[in-house]
JSON list of C-alpha atoms and ligand atoms in Angstrom, two decimals:
[
{"chain": "A", "resi": 1, "resn": "MET", "atom": "CA", "xyz": [31.58, 16.49, 16.24]},
{"chain": "A", "resi": 2, "resn": "THR", "atom": "CA", "xyz": [31.62, 15.98, 12.34]},
{"chain": "A", "resi": 3, "resn": "VAL", "atom": "CA", "xyz": [30.18, 12.61, 11.22]},
{"chain": "A", "resi": 4, "resn": "ALA", "atom": "CA", "xyz": [30.33, 11.57, 7.35]},
{"chain": "A", "resi": 5, "resn": "VAL", "atom": "CA", "xyz": [29.54, 8.96, 5.61]},
{"chain": "A", "resi": 6, "resn": "CYS", "atom": "CA", "xyz": [30.99, 6.44, 3.41]},
{"chain": "A", "resi": 7, "resn": "PRO", "atom": "CA", "xyz": [28.66, 4.76, 1.76]},
{"chain": "A", "resi": 8, "resn": "GLY", "atom": "CA", "xyz": [29.33, 1.44, -1.14]},
{"chain": "A", "resi": 9, "resn": "SER", "atom": "CA", "xyz": [28.50, -1.84, -1.20]},
{"chain": "A", "resi": 10, "resn": "PHE", "atom": "CA", "xyz": [32.43, -2.61, -0.66]},
{"chain": "A", "resi": 11, "resn": "ASP", "atom": "CA", "xyz": [32.28, -6.00, -2.09]},
{"chain": "A", "resi": 12, "resn": "PRO", "atom": "CA", "xyz": [35.43, -6.46, -0.62]},
{"chain": "A", "resi": 13, "resn": "ILE", "atom": "CA", "xyz": [36.59, -3.26, 0.26]},
{"chain": "A", "resi": 14, "resn": "THR", "atom": "CA", "xyz": [39.78, -2.62, -1.73]},
{"chain": "A", "resi": 15, "resn": "ASN", "atom": "CA", "xyz": [43.03, -0.09, -0.32]},
{"chain": "A", "resi": 16, "resn": "GLY", "atom": "CA", "xyz": [41.50, 2.28, -2.79]},
{"chain": "A", "resi": 17, "resn": "HIS", "atom": "CA", "xyz": [38.28, 1.92, -0.87]},
{"chain": "A", "resi": 18, "resn": "LEU", "atom": "CA", "xyz": [40.87, 1.97, 2.46]},
{"chain": "A", "resi": 19, "resn": "ASP", "atom": "CA", "xyz": [42.58, 5.27, 1.76]},
{"chain": "A", "resi": 20, "resn": "ILE", "atom": "CA", "xyz": [39.75, 7.34, 0.55]},
{"chain": "A", "resi": 21, "resn": "VAL", "atom": "CA", "xyz": [38.45, 5.84, 4.00]},
{"chain": "A", "resi": 22, "resn": "THR", "atom": "CA", "xyz": [41.42, 6.76, 5.99]},
{"chain": "A", "resi": 23, "resn": "ARG", "atom": "CA", "xyz": [41.96, 10.35, 4.44]},
{"chain": "A", "resi": 24, "resn": "ALA", "atom": "CA", "xyz": [38.16, 11.16, 4.93]},
{"chain": "A", "resi": 25, "resn": "SER", "atom": "CA", "xyz": [39.26, 10.26, 8.52]},
{"chain": "A", "resi": 26, "resn": "ARG", "atom": "CA", "xyz": [41.60, 13.31, 8.56]},
{"chain": "A", "resi": 27, "resn": "HIS", "atom": "CA", "xyz": [38.36, 15.73, 7.77]},
{"chain": "A", "resi": 28, "resn": "PHE", "atom": "CA", "xyz": [35.70, 14.67, 9.91]},
{"chain": "A", "resi": 29, "resn": "ASP", "atom": "CA", "xyz": [35.90, 12.95, 13.88]},
{"chain": "A", "resi": 30, "resn": "GLU", "atom": "CA", "xyz": [33.77, 10.53, 12.82]},
{"chain": "A", "resi": 31, "resn": "VAL", "atom": "CA", "xyz": [33.36, 7.73, 9.47]},
{"chain": "A", "resi": 32, "resn": "VAL", "atom": "CA", "xyz": [31.40, 5.71, 9.16]},
{"chain": "A", "resi": 33, "resn": "VAL", "atom": "CA", "xyz": [32.09, 3.09, 6.64]},
{"chain": "A", "resi": 34, "resn": "LEU", "atom": "CA", "xyz": [28.45, 1.85, 4.88]},
{"chain": "A", "resi": 35, "resn": "VAL", "atom": "CA", "xyz": [27.85, -1.41, 3.80]},
{"chain": "A", "resi": 36, "resn": "THR", "atom": "CA", "xyz": [24.79, -0.21, 1.65]},
{"chain": "A", "resi": 37, "resn": "GLY", "atom": "CA", "xyz": [22.33, -3.58, 0.04]},
{"chain": "A", "resi": 38, "resn": "ASN", "atom": "CA", "xyz": [20.18, -6.91, 1.69]},
{"chain": "A", "resi": 39, "resn": "PRO", "atom": "CA", "xyz": [21.89, -7.79, 4.12]},
{"chain": "A", "resi": 40, "resn": "THR", "atom": "CA", "xyz": [19.23, -11.43, 3.61]},
{"chain": "A", "resi": 41, "resn": "LYS", "atom": "CA", "xyz": [20.48, -11.85, -0.05]},
{"chain": "A", "resi": 42, "resn": "THR", "atom": "CA", "xyz": [24.44, -12.77, -0.99]},
{"chain": "A", "resi": 43, "resn": "THR", "atom": "CA", "xyz": [23.99, -11.46, -4.02]},
{"chain": "A", "resi": 44, "resn": "GLY", "atom": "CA", "xyz": [28.17, -10.68, -4.57]},
{"chain": "A", "resi": 45, "resn": "LEU", "atom": "CA", "xyz": [31.83, -13.11, -3.06]},
{"chain": "A", "resi": 46, "resn": "PHE", "atom": "CA", "xyz": [30.49, -11.80, 0.19]},
{"chain": "A", "resi": 47, "resn": "SER", "atom": "CA", "xyz": [27.39, -11.12, 2.42]},
{"chain": "A", "resi": 48, "resn": "VAL", "atom": "CA", "xyz": [27.18, -8.15, 3.79]},
{"chain": "A", "resi": 49, "resn": "ALA", "atom": "CA", "xyz": [27.49, -9.13, 7.59]},
{"chain": "A", "resi": 50, "resn": "GLU", "atom": "CA", "xyz": [30.90, -10.35, 5.96]},
{"chain": "A", "resi": 51, "resn": "ARG", "atom": "CA", "xyz": [32.17, -6.64, 3.91]},
{"chain": "A", "resi": 52, "resn": "VAL", "atom": "CA", "xyz": [31.05, -5.56, 7.29]},
{"chain": "A", "resi": 53, "resn": "GLU", "atom": "CA", "xyz": [32.90, -7.74, 9.19]},
{"chain": "A", "resi": 54, "resn": "LEU", "atom": "CA", "xyz": [36.13, -7.72, 6.86]},
{"chain": "A", "resi": 55, "resn": "ILE", "atom": "CA", "xyz": [35.75, -3.94, 7.40]},
{"chain": "A", "resi": 56, "resn": "ARG", "atom": "CA", "xyz": [35.92, -3.27, 10.81]},
{"chain": "A", "resi": 57, "resn": "GLU", "atom": "CA", "xyz": [38.85, -5.62, 11.42]},
{"chain": "A", "resi": 58, "resn": "VAL", "atom": "CA", "xyz": [40.99, -3.80, 8.45]},
{"chain": "A", "resi": 59, "resn": "THR", "atom": "CA", "xyz": [39.43, 0.12, 10.28]},
{"chain": "A", "resi": 60, "resn": "ARG", "atom": "CA", "xyz": [40.69, -1.34, 13.35]},
{"chain": "A", "resi": 61, "resn": "ASP", "atom": "CA", "xyz": [43.71, 0.69, 14.43]},
{"chain": "A", "resi": 62, "resn": "ASN", "atom": "CA", "xyz": [41.16, 3.90, 13.28]},
{"chain": "A", "resi": 63, "resn": "PRO", "atom": "CA", "xyz": [39.34, 5.02, 16.29]},
{"chain": "A", "resi": 64, "resn": "ARG", "atom": "CA", "xyz": [37.48, 7.53, 14.33]},
{"chain": "A", "resi": 65, "resn": "VAL", "atom": "CA", "xyz": [36.08, 4.98, 11.74]},
{"chain": "A", "resi": 66, "resn": "THR", "atom": "CA", "xyz": [32.83, 2.89, 12.62]},
{"chain": "A", "resi": 67, "resn": "VAL", "atom": "CA", "xyz": [31.54, -0.15, 10.66]},
{"chain": "A", "resi": 68, "resn": "ASP", "atom": "CA", "xyz": [27.40, 0.07, 9.51]},
{"chain": "A", "resi": 69, "resn": "SER", "atom": "CA", "xyz": [25.53, -1.57, 6.99]},
{"chain": "A", "resi": 70, "resn": "TRP", "atom": "CA", "xyz": [21.72, -0.72, 5.76]},
{"chain": "A", "resi": 71, "resn": "GLY", "atom": "CA", "xyz": [18.83, -2.19, 3.77]},
{"chain": "A", "resi": 72, "resn": "GLY", "atom": "CA", "xyz": [17.42, 1.25, 2.36]},
{"chain": "A", "resi": 73, "resn": "LEU", "atom": "CA", "xyz": [17.57, 4.29, 0.98]},
{"chain": "A", "resi": 74, "resn": "LEU", "atom": "CA", "xyz": [21.13, 5.95, 2.25]},
{"chain": "A", "resi": 75, "resn": "VAL", "atom": "CA", "xyz": [19.41, 9.48, 2.68]},
{"chain": "A", "resi": 76, "resn": "ASP", "atom": "CA", "xyz": [17.31, 7.54, 4.83]},
{"chain": "A", "resi": 77, "resn": "TYR", "atom": "CA", "xyz": [19.93, 6.55, 6.96]},
{"chain": "A", "resi": 78, "resn": "THR", "atom": "CA", "xyz": [21.12, 9.84, 7.02]},
{"chain": "A", "resi": 79, "resn": "THR", "atom": "CA", "xyz": [18.57, 11.46, 8.11]},
{"chain": "A", "resi": 80, "resn": "ALA", "atom": "CA", "xyz": [17.97, 8.99, 11.05]},
{"chain": "A", "resi": 81, "resn": "HIS", "atom": "CA", "xyz": [21.72, 9.65, 12.33]},
{"chain": "A", "resi": 82, "resn": "GLN", "atom": "CA", "xyz": [21.53, 12.85, 12.18]},
{"chain": "A", "resi": 83, "resn": "VAL", "atom": "CA", "xyz": [24.64, 13.24, 9.00]},
{"chain": "A", "resi": 84, "resn": "THR", "atom": "CA", "xyz": [25.11, 15.99, 6.67]},
{"chain": "A", "resi": 85, "resn": "ALA", "atom": "CA", "xyz": [28.06, 14.72, 4.39]},
{"chain": "A", "resi": 86, "resn": "LEU", "atom": "CA", "xyz": [29.08, 11.38, 2.30]},
{"chain": "A", "resi": 87, "resn": "VAL", "atom": "CA", "xyz": [32.60, 11.02, 1.38]},
{"chain": "A", "resi": 88, "resn": "LYS", "atom": "CA", "xyz": [33.45, 9.21, -2.26]},
{"chain": "A", "resi": 89, "resn": "GLY", "atom": "CA", "xyz": [36.19, 8.66, -3.87]},
{"chain": "A", "resi": 90, "resn": "LEU", "atom": "CA", "xyz": [36.26, 9.28, -7.37]},
{"chain": "A", "resi": 91, "resn": "ARG", "atom": "CA", "xyz": [38.88, 7.56, -9.48]},
{"chain": "A", "resi": 92, "resn": "SER", "atom": "CA", "xyz": [37.65, 8.85, -13.73]},
{"chain": "A", "resi": 93, "resn": "SER", "atom": "CA", "xyz": [35.60, 11.06, -15.25]},
{"chain": "A", "resi": 94, "resn": "LEU", "atom": "CA", "xyz": [33.55, 7.34, -15.14]},
{"chain": "A", "resi": 95, "resn": "ASP", "atom": "CA", "xyz": [33.41, 7.55, -11.11]},
{"chain": "A", "resi": 96, "resn": "TYR", "atom": "CA", "xyz": [32.47, 10.94, -11.64]},
{"chain": "A", "resi": 97, "resn": "GLU", "atom": "CA", "xyz": [29.97, 11.01, -14.49]},
{"chain": "A", "resi": 98, "resn": "TYR", "atom": "CA", "xyz": [27.97, 7.75, -12.39]},
{"chain": "A", "resi": 99, "resn": "GLU", "atom": "CA", "xyz": [28.39, 9.81, -8.85]},
{"chain": "A", "resi": 100, "resn": "LEU", "atom": "CA", "xyz": [26.84, 13.17, -10.22]},
{"chain": "A", "resi": 101, "resn": "PRO", "atom": "CA", "xyz": [23.64, 12.41, -10.76]},
{"chain": "A", "resi": 102, "resn": "MET", "atom": "CA", "xyz": [23.60, 9.71, -7.35]},
{"chain": "A", "resi": 103, "resn": "ALA", "atom": "CA", "xyz": [24.96, 13.63, -4.78]},
{"chain": "A", "resi": 104, "resn": "GLN", "atom": "CA", "xyz": [22.43, 15.56, -6.70]},
{"chain": "A", "resi": 105, "resn": "MET", "atom": "CA", "xyz": [19.36, 13.11, -5.77]},
{"chain": "A", "resi": 106, "resn": "ASN", "atom": "CA", "xyz": [20.79, 12.74, -2.45]},
{"chain": "A", "resi": 107, "resn": "ARG", "atom": "CA", "xyz": [20.95, 16.21, -2.19]},
{"chain": "A", "resi": 108, "resn": "ARG", "atom": "CA", "xyz": [17.75, 16.94, -3.81]},
{"chain": "A", "resi": 109, "resn": "LEU", "atom": "CA", "xyz": [16.01, 14.52, -1.29]},
{"chain": "A", "resi": 110, "resn": "THR", "atom": "CA", "xyz": [17.21, 15.39, 2.03]},
{"chain": "A", "resi": 111, "resn": "GLY", "atom": "CA", "xyz": [20.11, 18.46, 1.45]},
{"chain": "A", "resi": 112, "resn": "VAL", "atom": "CA", "xyz": [23.07, 15.90, 1.88]},
{"chain": "A", "resi": 113, "resn": "ASP", "atom": "CA", "xyz": [25.98, 16.88, 0.62]},
{"chain": "A", "resi": 114, "resn": "THR", "atom": "CA", "xyz": [28.25, 14.53, -1.33]},
{"chain": "A", "resi": 115, "resn": "TYR", "atom": "CA", "xyz": [32.53, 15.43, -0.73]},
{"chain": "A", "resi": 116, "resn": "PHE", "atom": "CA", "xyz": [34.79, 13.51, -3.40]},
{"chain": "A", "resi": 117, "resn": "LEU", "atom": "CA", "xyz": [38.41, 12.95, -2.58]},
{"chain": "A", "resi": 118, "resn": "LEU", "atom": "CA", "xyz": [40.15, 12.29, -5.57]},
{"chain": "A", "resi": 119, "resn": "THR", "atom": "CA", "xyz": [42.03, 8.35, -5.40]},
{"chain": "A", "resi": 120, "resn": "ASP", "atom": "CA", "xyz": [44.79, 8.36, -5.28]},
{"chain": "A", "resi": 121, "resn": "GLU", "atom": "CA", "xyz": [46.59, 7.48, -8.41]},
{"chain": "A", "resi": 122, "resn": "LYS", "atom": "CA", "xyz": [48.51, 4.14, -7.14]},
{"chain": "A", "resi": 123, "resn": "TYR", "atom": "CA", "xyz": [45.10, 3.21, -6.28]},
{"chain": "A", "resi": 124, "resn": "GLY", "atom": "CA", "xyz": [42.95, 4.56, -9.48]},
{"chain": "A", "resi": 125, "resn": "TYR", "atom": "CA", "xyz": [42.88, 1.25, -11.33]},
{"chain": "A", "resi": 126, "resn": "ILE", "atom": "CA", "xyz": [41.69, -0.95, -8.39]},
{"chain": "A", "resi": 127, "resn": "SER", "atom": "CA", "xyz": [37.83, -1.73, -8.25]},
{"chain": "A", "resi": 128, "resn": "SER", "atom": "CA", "xyz": [36.64, -4.49, -6.25]},
{"chain": "A", "resi": 129, "resn": "SER", "atom": "CA", "xyz": [35.19, -6.83, -9.38]},
{"chain": "A", "resi": 130, "resn": "LEU", "atom": "CA", "xyz": [38.91, -5.84, -11.02]},
{"chain": "A", "resi": 131, "resn": "THR", "atom": "CA", "xyz": [40.08, -7.24, -7.98]},
{"chain": "A", "resi": 132, "resn": "LYS", "atom": "CA", "xyz": [37.58, -10.66, -7.74]},
{"chain": "A", "resi": 133, "resn": "GLU", "atom": "CA", "xyz": [37.96, -11.48, -11.22]},
{"chain": "A", "resi": 134, "resn": "VAL", "atom": "CA", "xyz": [42.16, -11.37, -11.06]},
{"chain": "A", "resi": 135, "resn": "ALA", "atom": "CA", "xyz": [41.44, -14.02, -8.03]},
{"chain": "A", "resi": 136, "resn": "LYS", "atom": "CA", "xyz": [39.46, -15.92, -9.68]},
{"chain": "A", "resi": 137, "resn": "TYR", "atom": "CA", "xyz": [41.35, -17.46, -11.97]},
{"chain": "A", "resi": 138, "resn": "GLY", "atom": "CA", "xyz": [43.84, -17.31, -9.49]},
{"chain": "A", "resi": 139, "resn": "GLY", "atom": "CA", "xyz": [46.28, -14.10, -10.51]},
{"chain": "A", "resi": 140, "resn": "ASP", "atom": "CA", "xyz": [47.63, -11.91, -8.15]},
{"chain": "A", "resi": 141, "resn": "ILE", "atom": "CA", "xyz": [45.97, -9.44, -6.09]},
{"chain": "A", "resi": 142, "resn": "THR", "atom": "CA", "xyz": [49.06, -8.23, -3.21]},
{"chain": "A", "resi": 143, "resn": "GLY", "atom": "CA", "xyz": [49.03, -4.88, -2.42]},
{"chain": "A", "resi": 144, "resn": "LEU", "atom": "CA", "xyz": [45.03, -4.13, -4.22]},
{"chain": "A", "resi": 145, "resn": "VAL", "atom": "CA", "xyz": [43.16, -5.10, -1.19]},
{"chain": "A", "resi": 146, "resn": "PRO", "atom": "CA", "xyz": [44.01, -5.41, 2.71]},
{"chain": "A", "resi": 147, "resn": "GLU", "atom": "CA", "xyz": [45.75, -8.71, 3.18]},
{"chain": "A", "resi": 148, "resn": "ALA", "atom": "CA", "xyz": [43.27, -10.08, 5.39]},
{"chain": "A", "resi": 149, "resn": "VAL", "atom": "CA", "xyz": [40.61, -9.30, 2.70]},
{"chain": "A", "resi": 150, "resn": "ARG", "atom": "CA", "xyz": [43.14, -11.53, -0.03]},
{"chain": "A", "resi": 151, "resn": "GLN", "atom": "CA", "xyz": [42.83, -14.00, 2.69]},
{"chain": "A", "resi": 152, "resn": "ALA", "atom": "CA", "xyz": [39.67, -14.04, 2.84]},
{"chain": "A", "resi": 153, "resn": "MET", "atom": "CA", "xyz": [38.75, -14.28, -0.70]},
{"chain": "A", "resi": 154, "resn": "LYS", "atom": "CA", "xyz": [41.45, -17.06, -1.17]},
{"chain": "A", "resi": 155, "resn": "ASP", "atom": "CA", "xyz": [39.71, -18.88, 1.26]},
{"chain": "A", "resi": 156, "resn": "LYS", "atom": "CA", "xyz": [35.89, -18.11, -0.54]},
{"chain": "A", "resi": 157, "resn": "LEU", "atom": "CA", "xyz": [37.43, -18.75, -4.40]},
{"chain": "A", "resi": 158, "resn": "ARG", "atom": "CA", "xyz": [38.49, -21.60, -2.95]},
{"chain": "B", "resi": 1, "resn": "PNS", "atom": "O1", "xyz": [30.68, 1.92, -4.24]},
{"chain": "B", "resi": 1, "resn": "PNS", "atom": "P1", "xyz": [29.24, 1.23, -5.13]},
{"chain": "B", "resi": 1, "resn": "PNS", "atom": "O2", "xyz": [28.61, 0.59, -5.22]},
{"chain": "B", "resi": 1, "resn": "PNS", "atom": "O3", "xyz": [29.08, 2.17, -6.43]},
{"chain": "B", "resi": 1, "resn": "PNS", "atom": "O4", "xyz": [28.06, 2.26, -3.78]},
{"chain": "B", "resi": 1, "resn": "PNS", "atom": "C1", "xyz": [26.71, 2.40, -4.79]},
{"chain": "B", "resi": 1, "resn": "PNS", "atom": "C2", "xyz": [25.60, 2.42, -3.15]},
{"chain": "B", "resi": 1, "resn": "PNS", "atom": "C3", "xyz": [26.03, 2.42, -2.31]},
{"chain": "B", "resi": 1, "resn": "PNS", "atom": "C4", "xyz": [26.17, 4.45, -3.04]},
{"chain": "B", "resi": 1, "resn": "PNS", "atom": "C5", "xyz": [24.69, 3.65, -3.95]},
{"chain": "B", "resi": 1, "resn": "PNS", "atom": "O5", "xyz": [23.80, 2.67, -4.95]},
{"chain": "B", "resi": 1, "resn": "PNS", "atom": "C6", "xyz": [23.46, 3.49, -3.08]},
{"chain": "B", "resi": 1, "resn": "PNS", "atom": "O6", "xyz": [23.56, 4.74, -2.46]},
{"chain": "B", "resi": 1, "resn": "PNS", "atom": "N1", "xyz": [22.73, 2.69, -2.32]},
{"chain": "B", "resi": 1, "resn": "PNS", "atom": "C7", "xyz": [21.28, 2.73, -1.90]},
{"chain": "B", "resi": 1, "resn": "PNS", "atom": "C8", "xyz": [20.59, 2.90, -2.11]},
{"chain": "B", "resi": 1, "resn": "PNS", "atom": "C9", "xyz": [19.98, 4.90, -2.53]},
{"chain": "B", "resi": 1, "resn": "PNS", "atom": "O7", "xyz": [19.94, 5.44, -1.75]},
{"chain": "B", "resi": 1, "resn": "PNS", "atom": "N2", "xyz": [19.99, 3.93, -3.96]},
{"chain": "B", "resi": 1, "resn": "PNS", "atom": "C10", "xyz": [19.34, 5.78, -4.22]},
{"chain": "B", "resi": 1, "resn": "PNS", "atom": "C11", "xyz": [21.10, 6.88, -4.66]},
{"chain": "B", "resi": 1, "resn": "PNS", "atom": "S1", "xyz": [20.49, 8.52, -5.64]}
]
């Protein structure tokens, strides 16, 4: 069975993330969406537990997707679960510059490989932080995040 981990802070998951997870699930038997971050600290808009719940909700129709969280080094999670593949999305050369050293470090530490999927053109400009900023000032984020996430953001920010 082939398993990949799709790691990230997912504060919150966007339609761009969801597209990467869905496409990855066509290439691996299981895709674990892994929310990284300290579970006891709320540093973002949503706590780690809330992010996990939202991702579970928006991926529940995909039987190949599971959701978990982790507060330590990513490679400690992949080693403990015998996972040899990470999947990340690339929107631009900026993402590439950010991701390359992490992928190389992770590979050096344990040999885990990182697979990159190019972001769909529809989602190239979407990020969790931009959607939060737009939502914070009352802008319309319909279509940028799943509907359940849009509603949860509205509730948080009101
Ligand atoms: O979507 P993000 O927030 O850019 O994802 C970054 C993430 C979560 C993949 C990265 O910060 C990470 O791997 N965090 C876990 C701690 C770790 O392993 N750090 C060393 C990375 S080489």
